[in-house]
PDB file of C-alpha atoms and ligand atoms in Angstrom:
ATOM      1  CA  MET A   5      93.735  98.191  79.043  1.00  0.00           C
ATOM      2  CA  GLN A   6      95.877 100.533  81.117  1.00  0.00           C
ATOM      3  CA  ARG A   7      96.688  99.369  84.577  1.00  0.00           C
ATOM      4  CA  LYS A   8      95.597 101.614  87.443  1.00  0.00           C
ATOM      5  CA  LEU A   9      98.159 101.941  90.186  1.00  0.00           C
ATOM      6  CA  ALA A  10      98.338 103.447  93.676  1.00  0.00           C
ATOM      7  CA  VAL A  11     101.917 103.711  94.931  1.00  0.00           C
ATOM      8  CA  ALA A  12     102.872 104.594  98.503  1.00  0.00           C
ATOM      9  CA  ASN A  13     106.237 106.257  99.017  1.00  0.00           C
ATOM     10  CA  TRP A  14     106.976 106.031 102.724  1.00  0.00           C
ATOM     11  CA  LYS A  15     110.328 107.812 102.327  1.00  0.00           C
ATOM     12  CA  MET A  16     112.449 107.555 105.518  1.00  0.00           C
ATOM     13  CA  ASN A  17     109.503 106.689 107.733  1.00  0.00           C
ATOM     14  CA  GLY A  18     108.503 103.500 109.489  1.00  0.00           C
ATOM     15  CA  THR A  19     109.993 100.866 111.752  1.00  0.00           C
ATOM     16  CA  ILE A  20     108.921  97.266 112.361  1.00  0.00           C
ATOM     17  CA  GLU A  21     105.520  98.191 113.930  1.00  0.00           C
ATOM     18  CA  LYS A  22     104.532 100.003 110.758  1.00  0.00           C
ATOM     19  CA  LEU A  23     104.361  96.644 108.953  1.00  0.00           C
ATOM     20  CA  GLN A  24     100.917  96.247 110.568  1.00  0.00           C
ATOM     21  CA  ASP A  25      99.634  98.874 108.147  1.00  0.00           C
ATOM     22  CA  ILE A  26     100.709  96.725 105.222  1.00  0.00           C
ATOM     23  CA  GLU A  27      99.016  93.714 106.731  1.00  0.00           C
ATOM     24  CA  SER A  28      95.744  95.559 107.147  1.00  0.00           C
ATOM     25  CA  LEU A  29      95.902  96.934 103.591  1.00  0.00           C
ATOM     26  CA  THR A  30      96.298  93.391 102.222  1.00  0.00           C
ATOM     27  CA  LYS A  31      93.075  92.425 104.013  1.00  0.00           C
ATOM     28  CA  ILE A  32      91.024  95.503 103.135  1.00  0.00           C
ATOM     29  CA  HIS A  33      92.006  95.476  99.468  1.00  0.00           C
ATOM     30  CA  GLN A  34      92.246  91.764  98.794  1.00  0.00           C
ATOM     31  CA  GLN A  35      89.633  91.996  96.018  1.00  0.00           C
ATOM     32  CA  SER A  36      91.032  95.175  94.518  1.00  0.00           C
ATOM     33  CA  GLN A  37      91.062  95.552  90.759  1.00  0.00           C
ATOM     34  CA  VAL A  38      93.851  98.150  90.859  1.00  0.00           C
ATOM     35  CA  GLY A  39      97.567  97.684  91.451  1.00  0.00           C
ATOM     36  CA  ILE A  40      98.784  98.634  94.929  1.00  0.00           C
ATOM     37  CA  VAL A  41     102.474  99.130  95.623  1.00  0.00           C
ATOM     38  CA  ILE A  42     104.095 100.043  98.935  1.00  0.00           C
ATOM     39  CA  CYS A  43     107.632 101.429  98.877  1.00  0.00           C
ATOM     40  CA  PRO A  44     108.777 101.271 102.505  1.00  0.00           C
ATOM     41  CA  PRO A  45     112.307 102.060 103.680  1.00  0.00           C
ATOM     42  CA  ALA A  46     114.800  99.390 102.559  1.00  0.00           C
ATOM     43  CA  THR A  47     114.994  98.061 106.133  1.00  0.00           C
ATOM     44  CA  LEU A  48     111.382  96.830 105.909  1.00  0.00           C
ATOM     45  CA  ILE A  49     111.344  95.418 102.394  1.00  0.00           C
ATOM     46  CA  TYR A  50     112.056  91.795 103.246  1.00  0.00           C
ATOM     47  CA  GLN A  51     109.310  91.532 105.869  1.00  0.00           C
ATOM     48  CA  ALA A  52     106.907  93.575 103.764  1.00  0.00           C
ATOM     49  CA  VAL A  53     107.366  91.082 100.934  1.00  0.00           C
ATOM     50  CA  GLN A  54     106.629  88.164 103.292  1.00  0.00           C
ATOM     51  CA  ILE A  55     103.430  89.880 104.462  1.00  0.00           C
ATOM     52  CA  THR A  56     102.226  90.633 100.946  1.00  0.00           C
ATOM     53  CA  ASN A  57     102.988  87.221  99.447  1.00  0.00           C
ATOM     54  CA  ASN A  58      99.689  85.769  98.220  1.00  0.00           C
ATOM     55  CA  SER A  59      98.030  89.185  98.232  1.00  0.00           C
ATOM     56  CA  ASN A  60      97.590  91.686  95.433  1.00  0.00           C
ATOM     57  CA  LEU A  61      99.893  94.244  97.075  1.00  0.00           C
ATOM     58  CA  GLN A  62     103.435  94.509  95.834  1.00  0.00           C
ATOM     59  CA  ILE A  63     106.541  96.013  97.339  1.00  0.00           C
ATOM     60  CA  GLY A  64     109.016  98.458  95.831  1.00  0.00           C
ATOM     61  CA  GLY A  65     112.276 100.174  96.678  1.00  0.00           C
ATOM     62  CA  GLN A  66     112.772 103.941  96.794  1.00  0.00           C
ATOM     63  CA  ASN A  67     116.002 103.999  94.796  1.00  0.00           C
ATOM     64  CA  CYS A  68     118.685 101.688  93.449  1.00  0.00           C
ATOM     65  CA  HIS A  69     122.287 101.938  92.295  1.00  0.00           C
ATOM     66  CA  TYR A  70     123.222 101.612  88.623  1.00  0.00           C
ATOM     67  CA  ASP A  71     125.736  98.843  89.328  1.00  0.00           C
ATOM     68  CA  THR A  72     124.978  95.280  90.410  1.00  0.00           C
ATOM     69  CA  SER A  73     127.489  95.152  93.269  1.00  0.00           C
ATOM     70  CA  GLY A  74     130.739  96.799  94.317  1.00  0.00           C
ATOM     71  CA  PRO A  75     132.366  99.396  96.556  1.00  0.00           C
ATOM     72  CA  TYR A  76     129.360 101.708  97.043  1.00  0.00           C
ATOM     73  CA  THR A  77     128.948 102.090 100.803  1.00  0.00           C
ATOM     74  CA  GLY A  78     125.335 102.571 101.802  1.00  0.00           C
ATOM     75  CA  ASP A  79     123.869 101.776  98.398  1.00  0.00           C
ATOM     76  CA  ILE A  80     121.485  99.037  97.279  1.00  0.00           C
ATOM     77  CA  SER A  81     121.426  97.450  93.836  1.00  0.00           C
ATOM     78  CA  ALA A  82     118.416  96.582  91.716  1.00  0.00           C
ATOM     79  CA  ASP A  83     119.555  92.974  91.894  1.00  0.00           C
ATOM     80  CA  MET A  84     119.376  93.109  95.705  1.00  0.00           C
ATOM     81  CA  LEU A  85     115.860  94.558  95.603  1.00  0.00           C
ATOM     82  CA  ASN A  86     114.789  91.832  93.215  1.00  0.00           C
ATOM     83  CA  ASN A  87     116.418  89.219  95.427  1.00  0.00           C
ATOM     84  CA  LEU A  88     114.350  90.457  98.390  1.00  0.00           C
ATOM     85  CA  GLY A  89     111.160  90.097  96.367  1.00  0.00           C
ATOM     86  CA  ALA A  90     110.572  93.756  95.512  1.00  0.00           C
ATOM     87  CA  ARG A  91     108.897  94.217  92.128  1.00  0.00           C
ATOM     88  CA  TYR A  92     109.097  98.002  91.671  1.00  0.00           C
ATOM     89  CA  VAL A  93     111.583 100.773  92.307  1.00  0.00           C
ATOM     90  CA  ILE A  94     111.160 104.550  92.337  1.00  0.00           C
ATOM     91  CA  ILE A  95     113.935 106.352  90.460  1.00  0.00           C
ATOM     92  CA  GLY A  96     114.640 110.071  90.069  1.00  0.00           C
ATOM     93  CA  HIS A  97     112.466 111.311  92.911  1.00  0.00           C
ATOM     94  CA  SER A  98     112.997 115.057  93.318  1.00  0.00           C
ATOM     95  CA  GLU A  99     114.246 114.532  96.877  1.00  0.00           C
ATOM     96  CA  ARG A 100     117.044 112.344  95.445  1.00  0.00           C
ATOM     97  CA  ARG A 101     117.701 114.853  92.679  1.00  0.00           C
ATOM     98  CA  ASN A 102     117.906 117.700  95.229  1.00  0.00           C
ATOM     99  CA  SER A 103     119.701 116.058  98.143  1.00  0.00           C
ATOM    100  CA  TYR A 104     122.105 113.853  96.185  1.00  0.00           C
ATOM    101  CA  ASP A 105     122.387 115.870  93.011  1.00  0.00           C
ATOM    102  CA  GLU A 106     121.098 113.010  90.867  1.00  0.00           C
ATOM    103  CA  GLN A 107     121.037 114.163  87.268  1.00  0.00           C
ATOM    104  CA  ASN A 108     118.991 112.826  84.357  1.00  0.00           C
ATOM    105  CA  GLU A 109     121.917 110.638  83.280  1.00  0.00           C
ATOM    106  CA  ASP A 110     122.041 109.042  86.758  1.00  0.00           C
ATOM    107  CA  VAL A 111     118.320 108.436  86.590  1.00  0.00           C
ATOM    108  CA  TYR A 112     118.755 106.790  83.187  1.00  0.00           C
ATOM    109  CA  ALA A 113     121.549 104.522  84.467  1.00  0.00           C
ATOM    110  CA  ARG A 114     119.585 103.483  87.552  1.00  0.00           C
ATOM    111  CA  ALA A 115     116.408 102.922  85.553  1.00  0.00           C
ATOM    112  CA  THR A 116     118.346 100.766  83.083  1.00  0.00           C
ATOM    113  CA  ALA A 117     119.769  98.672  85.937  1.00  0.00           C
ATOM    114  CA  ALA A 118     116.292  98.243  87.394  1.00  0.00           C
ATOM    115  CA  ILE A 119     114.783  97.087  84.112  1.00  0.00           C
ATOM    116  CA  ASN A 120     117.687  94.698  83.556  1.00  0.00           C
ATOM    117  CA  CYS A 121     116.866  93.160  86.958  1.00  0.00           C
ATOM    118  CA  ASN A 122     113.210  92.691  86.015  1.00  0.00           C
ATOM    119  CA  LEU A 123     111.916  95.455  88.258  1.00  0.00           C
ATOM    120  CA  THR A 124     109.242  97.855  87.076  1.00  0.00           C
ATOM    121  CA  VAL A 125     110.799 101.272  87.251  1.00  0.00           C
ATOM    122  CA  ILE A 126     108.768 104.274  88.422  1.00  0.00           C
ATOM    123  CA  VAL A 127     110.552 107.272  86.919  1.00  0.00           C
ATOM    124  CA  CYS A 128     109.712 110.647  88.478  1.00  0.00           C
ATOM    125  CA  VAL A 129     109.648 113.808  86.388  1.00  0.00           C
ATOM    126  CA  GLY A 130     108.366 117.309  87.102  1.00  0.00           C
ATOM    127  CA  GLU A 131     109.168 120.987  87.105  1.00  0.00           C
ATOM    128  CA  THR A 132     110.394 123.169  89.968  1.00  0.00           C
ATOM    129  CA  ALA A 133     108.490 126.254  91.133  1.00  0.00           C
ATOM    130  CA  LYS A 134     110.953 128.441  89.229  1.00  0.00           C
ATOM    131  CA  GLN A 135     110.471 126.472  86.012  1.00  0.00           C
ATOM    132  CA  LYS A 136     106.703 126.679  86.425  1.00  0.00           C
ATOM    133  CA  LYS A 137     106.978 130.475  86.760  1.00  0.00           C
ATOM    134  CA  GLN A 138     109.080 130.549  83.610  1.00  0.00           C
ATOM    135  CA  ASN A 139     106.332 128.635  81.826  1.00  0.00           C
ATOM    136  CA  ILE A 140     108.652 125.839  80.743  1.00  0.00           C
ATOM    137  CA  THR A 141     106.913 122.886  82.413  1.00  0.00           C
ATOM    138  CA  LEU A 142     106.325 120.948  79.194  1.00  0.00           C
ATOM    139  CA  ASP A 143     109.890 121.510  77.973  1.00  0.00           C
ATOM    140  CA  VAL A 144     111.301 120.309  81.295  1.00  0.00           C
ATOM    141  CA  VAL A 145     109.146 117.198  81.316  1.00  0.00           C
ATOM    142  CA  VAL A 146     109.909 116.353  77.674  1.00  0.00           C
ATOM    143  CA  THR A 147     113.656 116.648  78.337  1.00  0.00           C
ATOM    144  CA  GLN A 148     113.384 114.482  81.434  1.00  0.00           C
ATOM    145  CA  LEU A 149     111.429 111.839  79.529  1.00  0.00           C
ATOM    146  CA  LYS A 150     114.037 111.850  76.765  1.00  0.00           C
ATOM    147  CA  GLU A 151     117.049 111.715  79.052  1.00  0.00           C
ATOM    148  CA  CYS A 152     115.810 109.499  81.890  1.00  0.00           C
ATOM    149  CA  ILE A 153     113.856 106.744  80.214  1.00  0.00           C
ATOM    150  CA  PRO A 154     115.612 103.727  78.734  1.00  0.00           C
ATOM    151  CA  ASN A 155     114.199 101.718  75.865  1.00  0.00           C
ATOM    152  CA  ILE A 156     111.546  99.249  76.861  1.00  0.00           C
ATOM    153  CA  GLN A 157     110.011  96.257  75.108  1.00  0.00           C
ATOM    154  CA  ASP A 158     106.944  96.001  77.277  1.00  0.00           C
ATOM    155  CA  ALA A 159     104.786  98.699  78.910  1.00  0.00           C
ATOM    156  CA  ARG A 160     104.896  96.787  82.194  1.00  0.00           C
ATOM    157  CA  GLN A 161     108.581  97.662  82.581  1.00  0.00           C
ATOM    158  CA  LEU A 162     107.854 101.371  83.048  1.00  0.00           C
ATOM    159  CA  VAL A 163     105.667 103.682  85.118  1.00  0.00           C
ATOM    160  CA  ILE A 164     106.052 107.451  84.926  1.00  0.00           C
ATOM    161  CA  ALA A 165     105.134 109.726  87.816  1.00  0.00           C
ATOM    162  CA  TYR A 166     104.544 113.382  87.018  1.00  0.00           C
ATOM    163  CA  GLU A 167     105.454 115.094  90.272  1.00  0.00           C
ATOM    164  CA  PRO A 168     105.707 118.883  90.167  1.00  0.00           C
ATOM    165  CA  VAL A 169     108.477 119.546  92.688  1.00  0.00           C
ATOM    166  CA  TRP A 170     106.574 122.479  94.204  1.00  0.00           C
ATOM    167  CA  ALA A 171     103.573 120.230  94.905  1.00  0.00           C
ATOM    168  CA  ILE A 172     105.455 117.586  96.890  1.00  0.00           C
ATOM    169  CA  GLY A 173     104.650 117.776 100.585  1.00  0.00           C
ATOM    170  CA  THR A 174     103.251 121.305 100.294  1.00  0.00           C
ATOM    171  CA  GLY A 175      99.499 120.750 100.119  1.00  0.00           C
ATOM    172  CA  LYS A 176      99.482 122.590  96.775  1.00  0.00           C
ATOM    173  CA  ILE A 177      98.465 120.866  93.556  1.00  0.00           C
ATOM    174  CA  PRO A 178      98.292 122.046  89.947  1.00  0.00           C
ATOM    175  CA  THR A 179      94.870 122.738  88.458  1.00  0.00           C
ATOM    176  CA  ILE A 180      93.056 119.831  86.864  1.00  0.00           C
ATOM    177  CA  ASN A 181      93.749 121.402  83.451  1.00  0.00           C
ATOM    178  CA  GLN A 182      97.480 121.663  84.154  1.00  0.00           C
ATOM    179  CA  ILE A 183      97.696 118.009  85.167  1.00  0.00           C
ATOM    180  CA  HIS A 184      95.701 117.036  82.080  1.00  0.00           C
ATOM    181  CA  LEU A 185      97.937 119.101  79.805  1.00  0.00           C
ATOM    182  CA  VAL A 186     101.131 117.504  81.136  1.00  0.00           C
ATOM    183  CA  HIS A 187      99.777 113.948  81.135  1.00  0.00           C
ATOM    184  CA  SER A 188      98.382 114.128  77.604  1.00  0.00           C
ATOM    185  CA  HIS A 189     101.659 115.646  76.437  1.00  0.00           C
ATOM    186  CA  MET A 190     103.619 112.836  78.107  1.00  0.00           C
ATOM    187  CA  ARG A 191     101.391 110.269  76.385  1.00  0.00           C
ATOM    188  CA  LYS A 192     102.072 111.952  73.022  1.00  0.00           C
ATOM    189  CA  GLN A 193     105.825 111.860  73.615  1.00  0.00           C
ATOM    190  CA  LEU A 194     105.669 108.184  74.571  1.00  0.00           C
ATOM    191  CA  ASN A 195     103.624 107.496  71.440  1.00  0.00           C
ATOM    192  CA  LYS A 196     106.331 109.062  69.305  1.00  0.00           C
ATOM    193  CA  ARG A 197     109.048 107.048  70.981  1.00  0.00           C
ATOM    194  CA  PHE A 198     107.476 103.652  71.597  1.00  0.00           C
ATOM    195  CA  GLY A 199     104.468 103.577  69.270  1.00  0.00           C
ATOM    196  CA  SER A 200     100.863 103.668  70.348  1.00  0.00           C
ATOM    197  CA  GLU A 201     100.535 100.022  71.324  1.00  0.00           C
ATOM    198  CA  ILE A 202     103.143 100.304  74.086  1.00  0.00           C
ATOM    199  CA  ALA A 203     102.562 103.986  74.921  1.00  0.00           C
ATOM    200  CA  SER A 204      98.839 103.547  75.527  1.00  0.00           C
ATOM    201  CA  GLN A 205      99.615 100.874  78.139  1.00  0.00           C
ATOM    202  CA  ILE A 206     102.259 102.794  80.108  1.00  0.00           C
ATOM    203  CA  CYS A 207     100.919 103.767  83.496  1.00  0.00           C
ATOM    204  CA  LEU A 208     101.120 107.538  84.123  1.00  0.00           C
ATOM    205  CA  LEU A 209     100.840 108.566  87.765  1.00  0.00           C
ATOM    206  CA  TYR A 210     100.294 111.995  89.227  1.00  0.00           C
ATOM    207  CA  GLY A 211     102.174 112.718  92.470  1.00  0.00           C
ATOM    208  CA  GLY A 212     102.271 115.734  94.779  1.00  0.00           C
ATOM    209  CA  SER A 213      99.955 116.317  97.762  1.00  0.00           C
ATOM    210  CA  VAL A 214      97.391 113.691  96.749  1.00  0.00           C
ATOM    211  CA  ASN A 215      94.974 113.085  99.616  1.00  0.00           C
ATOM    212  CA  PRO A 216      91.547 111.514 100.164  1.00  0.00           C
ATOM    213  CA  HIS A 217      89.850 114.850  99.372  1.00  0.00           C
ATOM    214  CA  ASN A 218      91.424 115.545  95.984  1.00  0.00           C
ATOM    215  CA  ALA A 219      91.992 111.971  94.755  1.00  0.00           C
ATOM    216  CA  THR A 220      88.623 111.502  93.012  1.00  0.00           C
ATOM    217  CA  ASP A 221      89.041 114.665  90.930  1.00  0.00           C
ATOM    218  CA  ILE A 222      92.620 113.768  90.025  1.00  0.00           C
ATOM    219  CA  PHE A 223      91.678 110.216  88.989  1.00  0.00           C
ATOM    220  CA  ALA A 224      88.942 111.574  86.718  1.00  0.00           C
ATOM    221  CA  ILE A 225      91.559 113.300  84.542  1.00  0.00           C
ATOM    222  CA  PRO A 226      92.165 111.490  81.240  1.00  0.00           C
ATOM    223  CA  ASP A 227      95.627 109.924  81.067  1.00  0.00           C
ATOM    224  CA  VAL A 228      95.993 109.861  84.851  1.00  0.00           C
ATOM    225  CA  ASP A 229      96.269 106.178  85.722  1.00  0.00           C
ATOM    226  CA  GLY A 230      96.874 106.498  89.439  1.00  0.00           C
ATOM    227  CA  ALA A 231      98.998 108.275  92.007  1.00  0.00           C
ATOM    228  CA  LEU A 232     102.340 108.269  93.753  1.00  0.00           C
ATOM    229  CA  VAL A 233     101.497 109.239  97.313  1.00  0.00           C
ATOM    230  CA  GLY A 234     103.909 110.451  99.986  1.00  0.00           C
ATOM    231  CA  ASN A 235     102.502 111.950 103.159  1.00  0.00           C
ATOM    232  CA  SER A 236      98.970 110.543 102.918  1.00  0.00           C
ATOM    233  CA  SER A 237     100.344 107.040 102.417  1.00  0.00           C
ATOM    234  CA  LEU A 238     101.735 107.110 105.958  1.00  0.00           C
ATOM    235  CA  PHE A 239      98.178 107.028 107.302  1.00  0.00           C
ATOM    236  CA  SER A 240      96.784 103.712 106.183  1.00  0.00           C
ATOM    237  CA  GLN A 241      93.157 104.892 106.297  1.00  0.00           C
ATOM    238  CA  ASP A 242      93.986 107.827 104.053  1.00  0.00           C
ATOM    239  CA  PHE A 243      95.913 105.647 101.625  1.00  0.00           C
ATOM    240  CA  SER A 244      93.055 103.176 101.678  1.00  0.00           C
ATOM    241  CA  SER A 245      90.591 105.964 100.777  1.00  0.00           C
ATOM    242  CA  ILE A 246      92.846 106.959  97.888  1.00  0.00           C
ATOM    243  CA  ILE A 247      92.848 103.343  96.678  1.00  0.00           C
ATOM    244  CA  VAL A 248      89.043 103.280  96.903  1.00  0.00           C
ATOM    245  CA  ALA A 249      88.882 106.508  94.864  1.00  0.00           C
ATOM    246  CA  LEU A 250      91.087 104.868  92.223  1.00  0.00           C
ATOM    247  CA  GLU A 251      88.964 101.709  92.247  1.00  0.00           C
ATOM    248  CA  SER A 252      85.877 103.848  91.669  1.00  0.00           C
ATOM    249  CA  SER A 253      87.429 105.864  88.847  1.00  0.00           C
ATOM    250  CA  LYS A 254      86.473 105.126  85.252  1.00  0.00           C
ATOM    251  CA  PHE A 255      88.638 102.513  83.531  1.00  0.00           C
TER     252      PHE A 255
HETATM  253  C1  LIG B  27     106.263 112.134  96.920  1.00  0.00           C
HETATM  254  O1  LIG B  27     107.161 112.435  97.686  1.00  0.00           O
HETATM  255  O2  LIG B  27     106.433 111.348  95.968  1.00  0.00           O
HETATM  256  C2  LIG B  27     104.950 112.726  97.148  1.00  0.00           C
HETATM  257  C3  LIG B  27     104.066 112.666  96.214  1.00  0.00           C
HETATM  258  O3  LIG B  27     104.803 113.313  98.380  1.00  0.00           O
HETATM  259  P1  LIG B  27     103.462 114.004  98.935  1.00  0.00           P
HETATM  260  O4  LIG B  27     102.301 113.104  98.572  1.00  0.00           O
HETATM  261  O5  LIG B  27     103.675 114.092 100.401  1.00  0.00           O
HETATM  262  O6  LIG B  27     103.352 115.326  98.264  1.00  0.00           O
END
């Protein structure tokens, strides 16, 4: 059975008071049958983990370095995230790729470090607006899957988020058919690489302007196992509605 997952990416938002949102989500969704992951800024991870202990919410980081420790001012290692109690980490988000010039090989190295530290890695892939215009979405995604994803032994080590860059924070989303096409293609590629037993269990998220109004339609798409949510996850009622939509979607 594939695991359904709702992941909140808070990006560089939230100070101590915002931890209240996590506390209320643990109460509202204590019986939830889907996975719920909050990726707050690194400054809140330790307290977020304390709040979510004994709940079914888990905490993730938004990035990690490829090395375990060393002279990398400002960076955080996968080992450090694990030590704080984080269980997931987002790698290769387009904002990291754009602002810090992270290439596929960097994503691969960071994802490898994360897996080696027993974190579940959420690898982001997706085409830019220009690539979409050029009609090369599938080629871009296939190359990213090939170059960014390390070998895994267990489907629980890996989550893939298809996030068209042009859909992030813009209010625009691809058509249902486009999302379906990309997700079924990703599943096929994973089948080729890992075999059907593992590939069928890998959680494939859609990300890019998911909100309470479009979530139900997105979760009805075959091979969409959940969402990576940016903006809407900053409003706990909206994120909660997205979780409810996922809970109500067909397993
Ligand atoms: C994201 O940044 O991963 C994201 C999906 O953002 P938004 O939901 O705001 O488009």
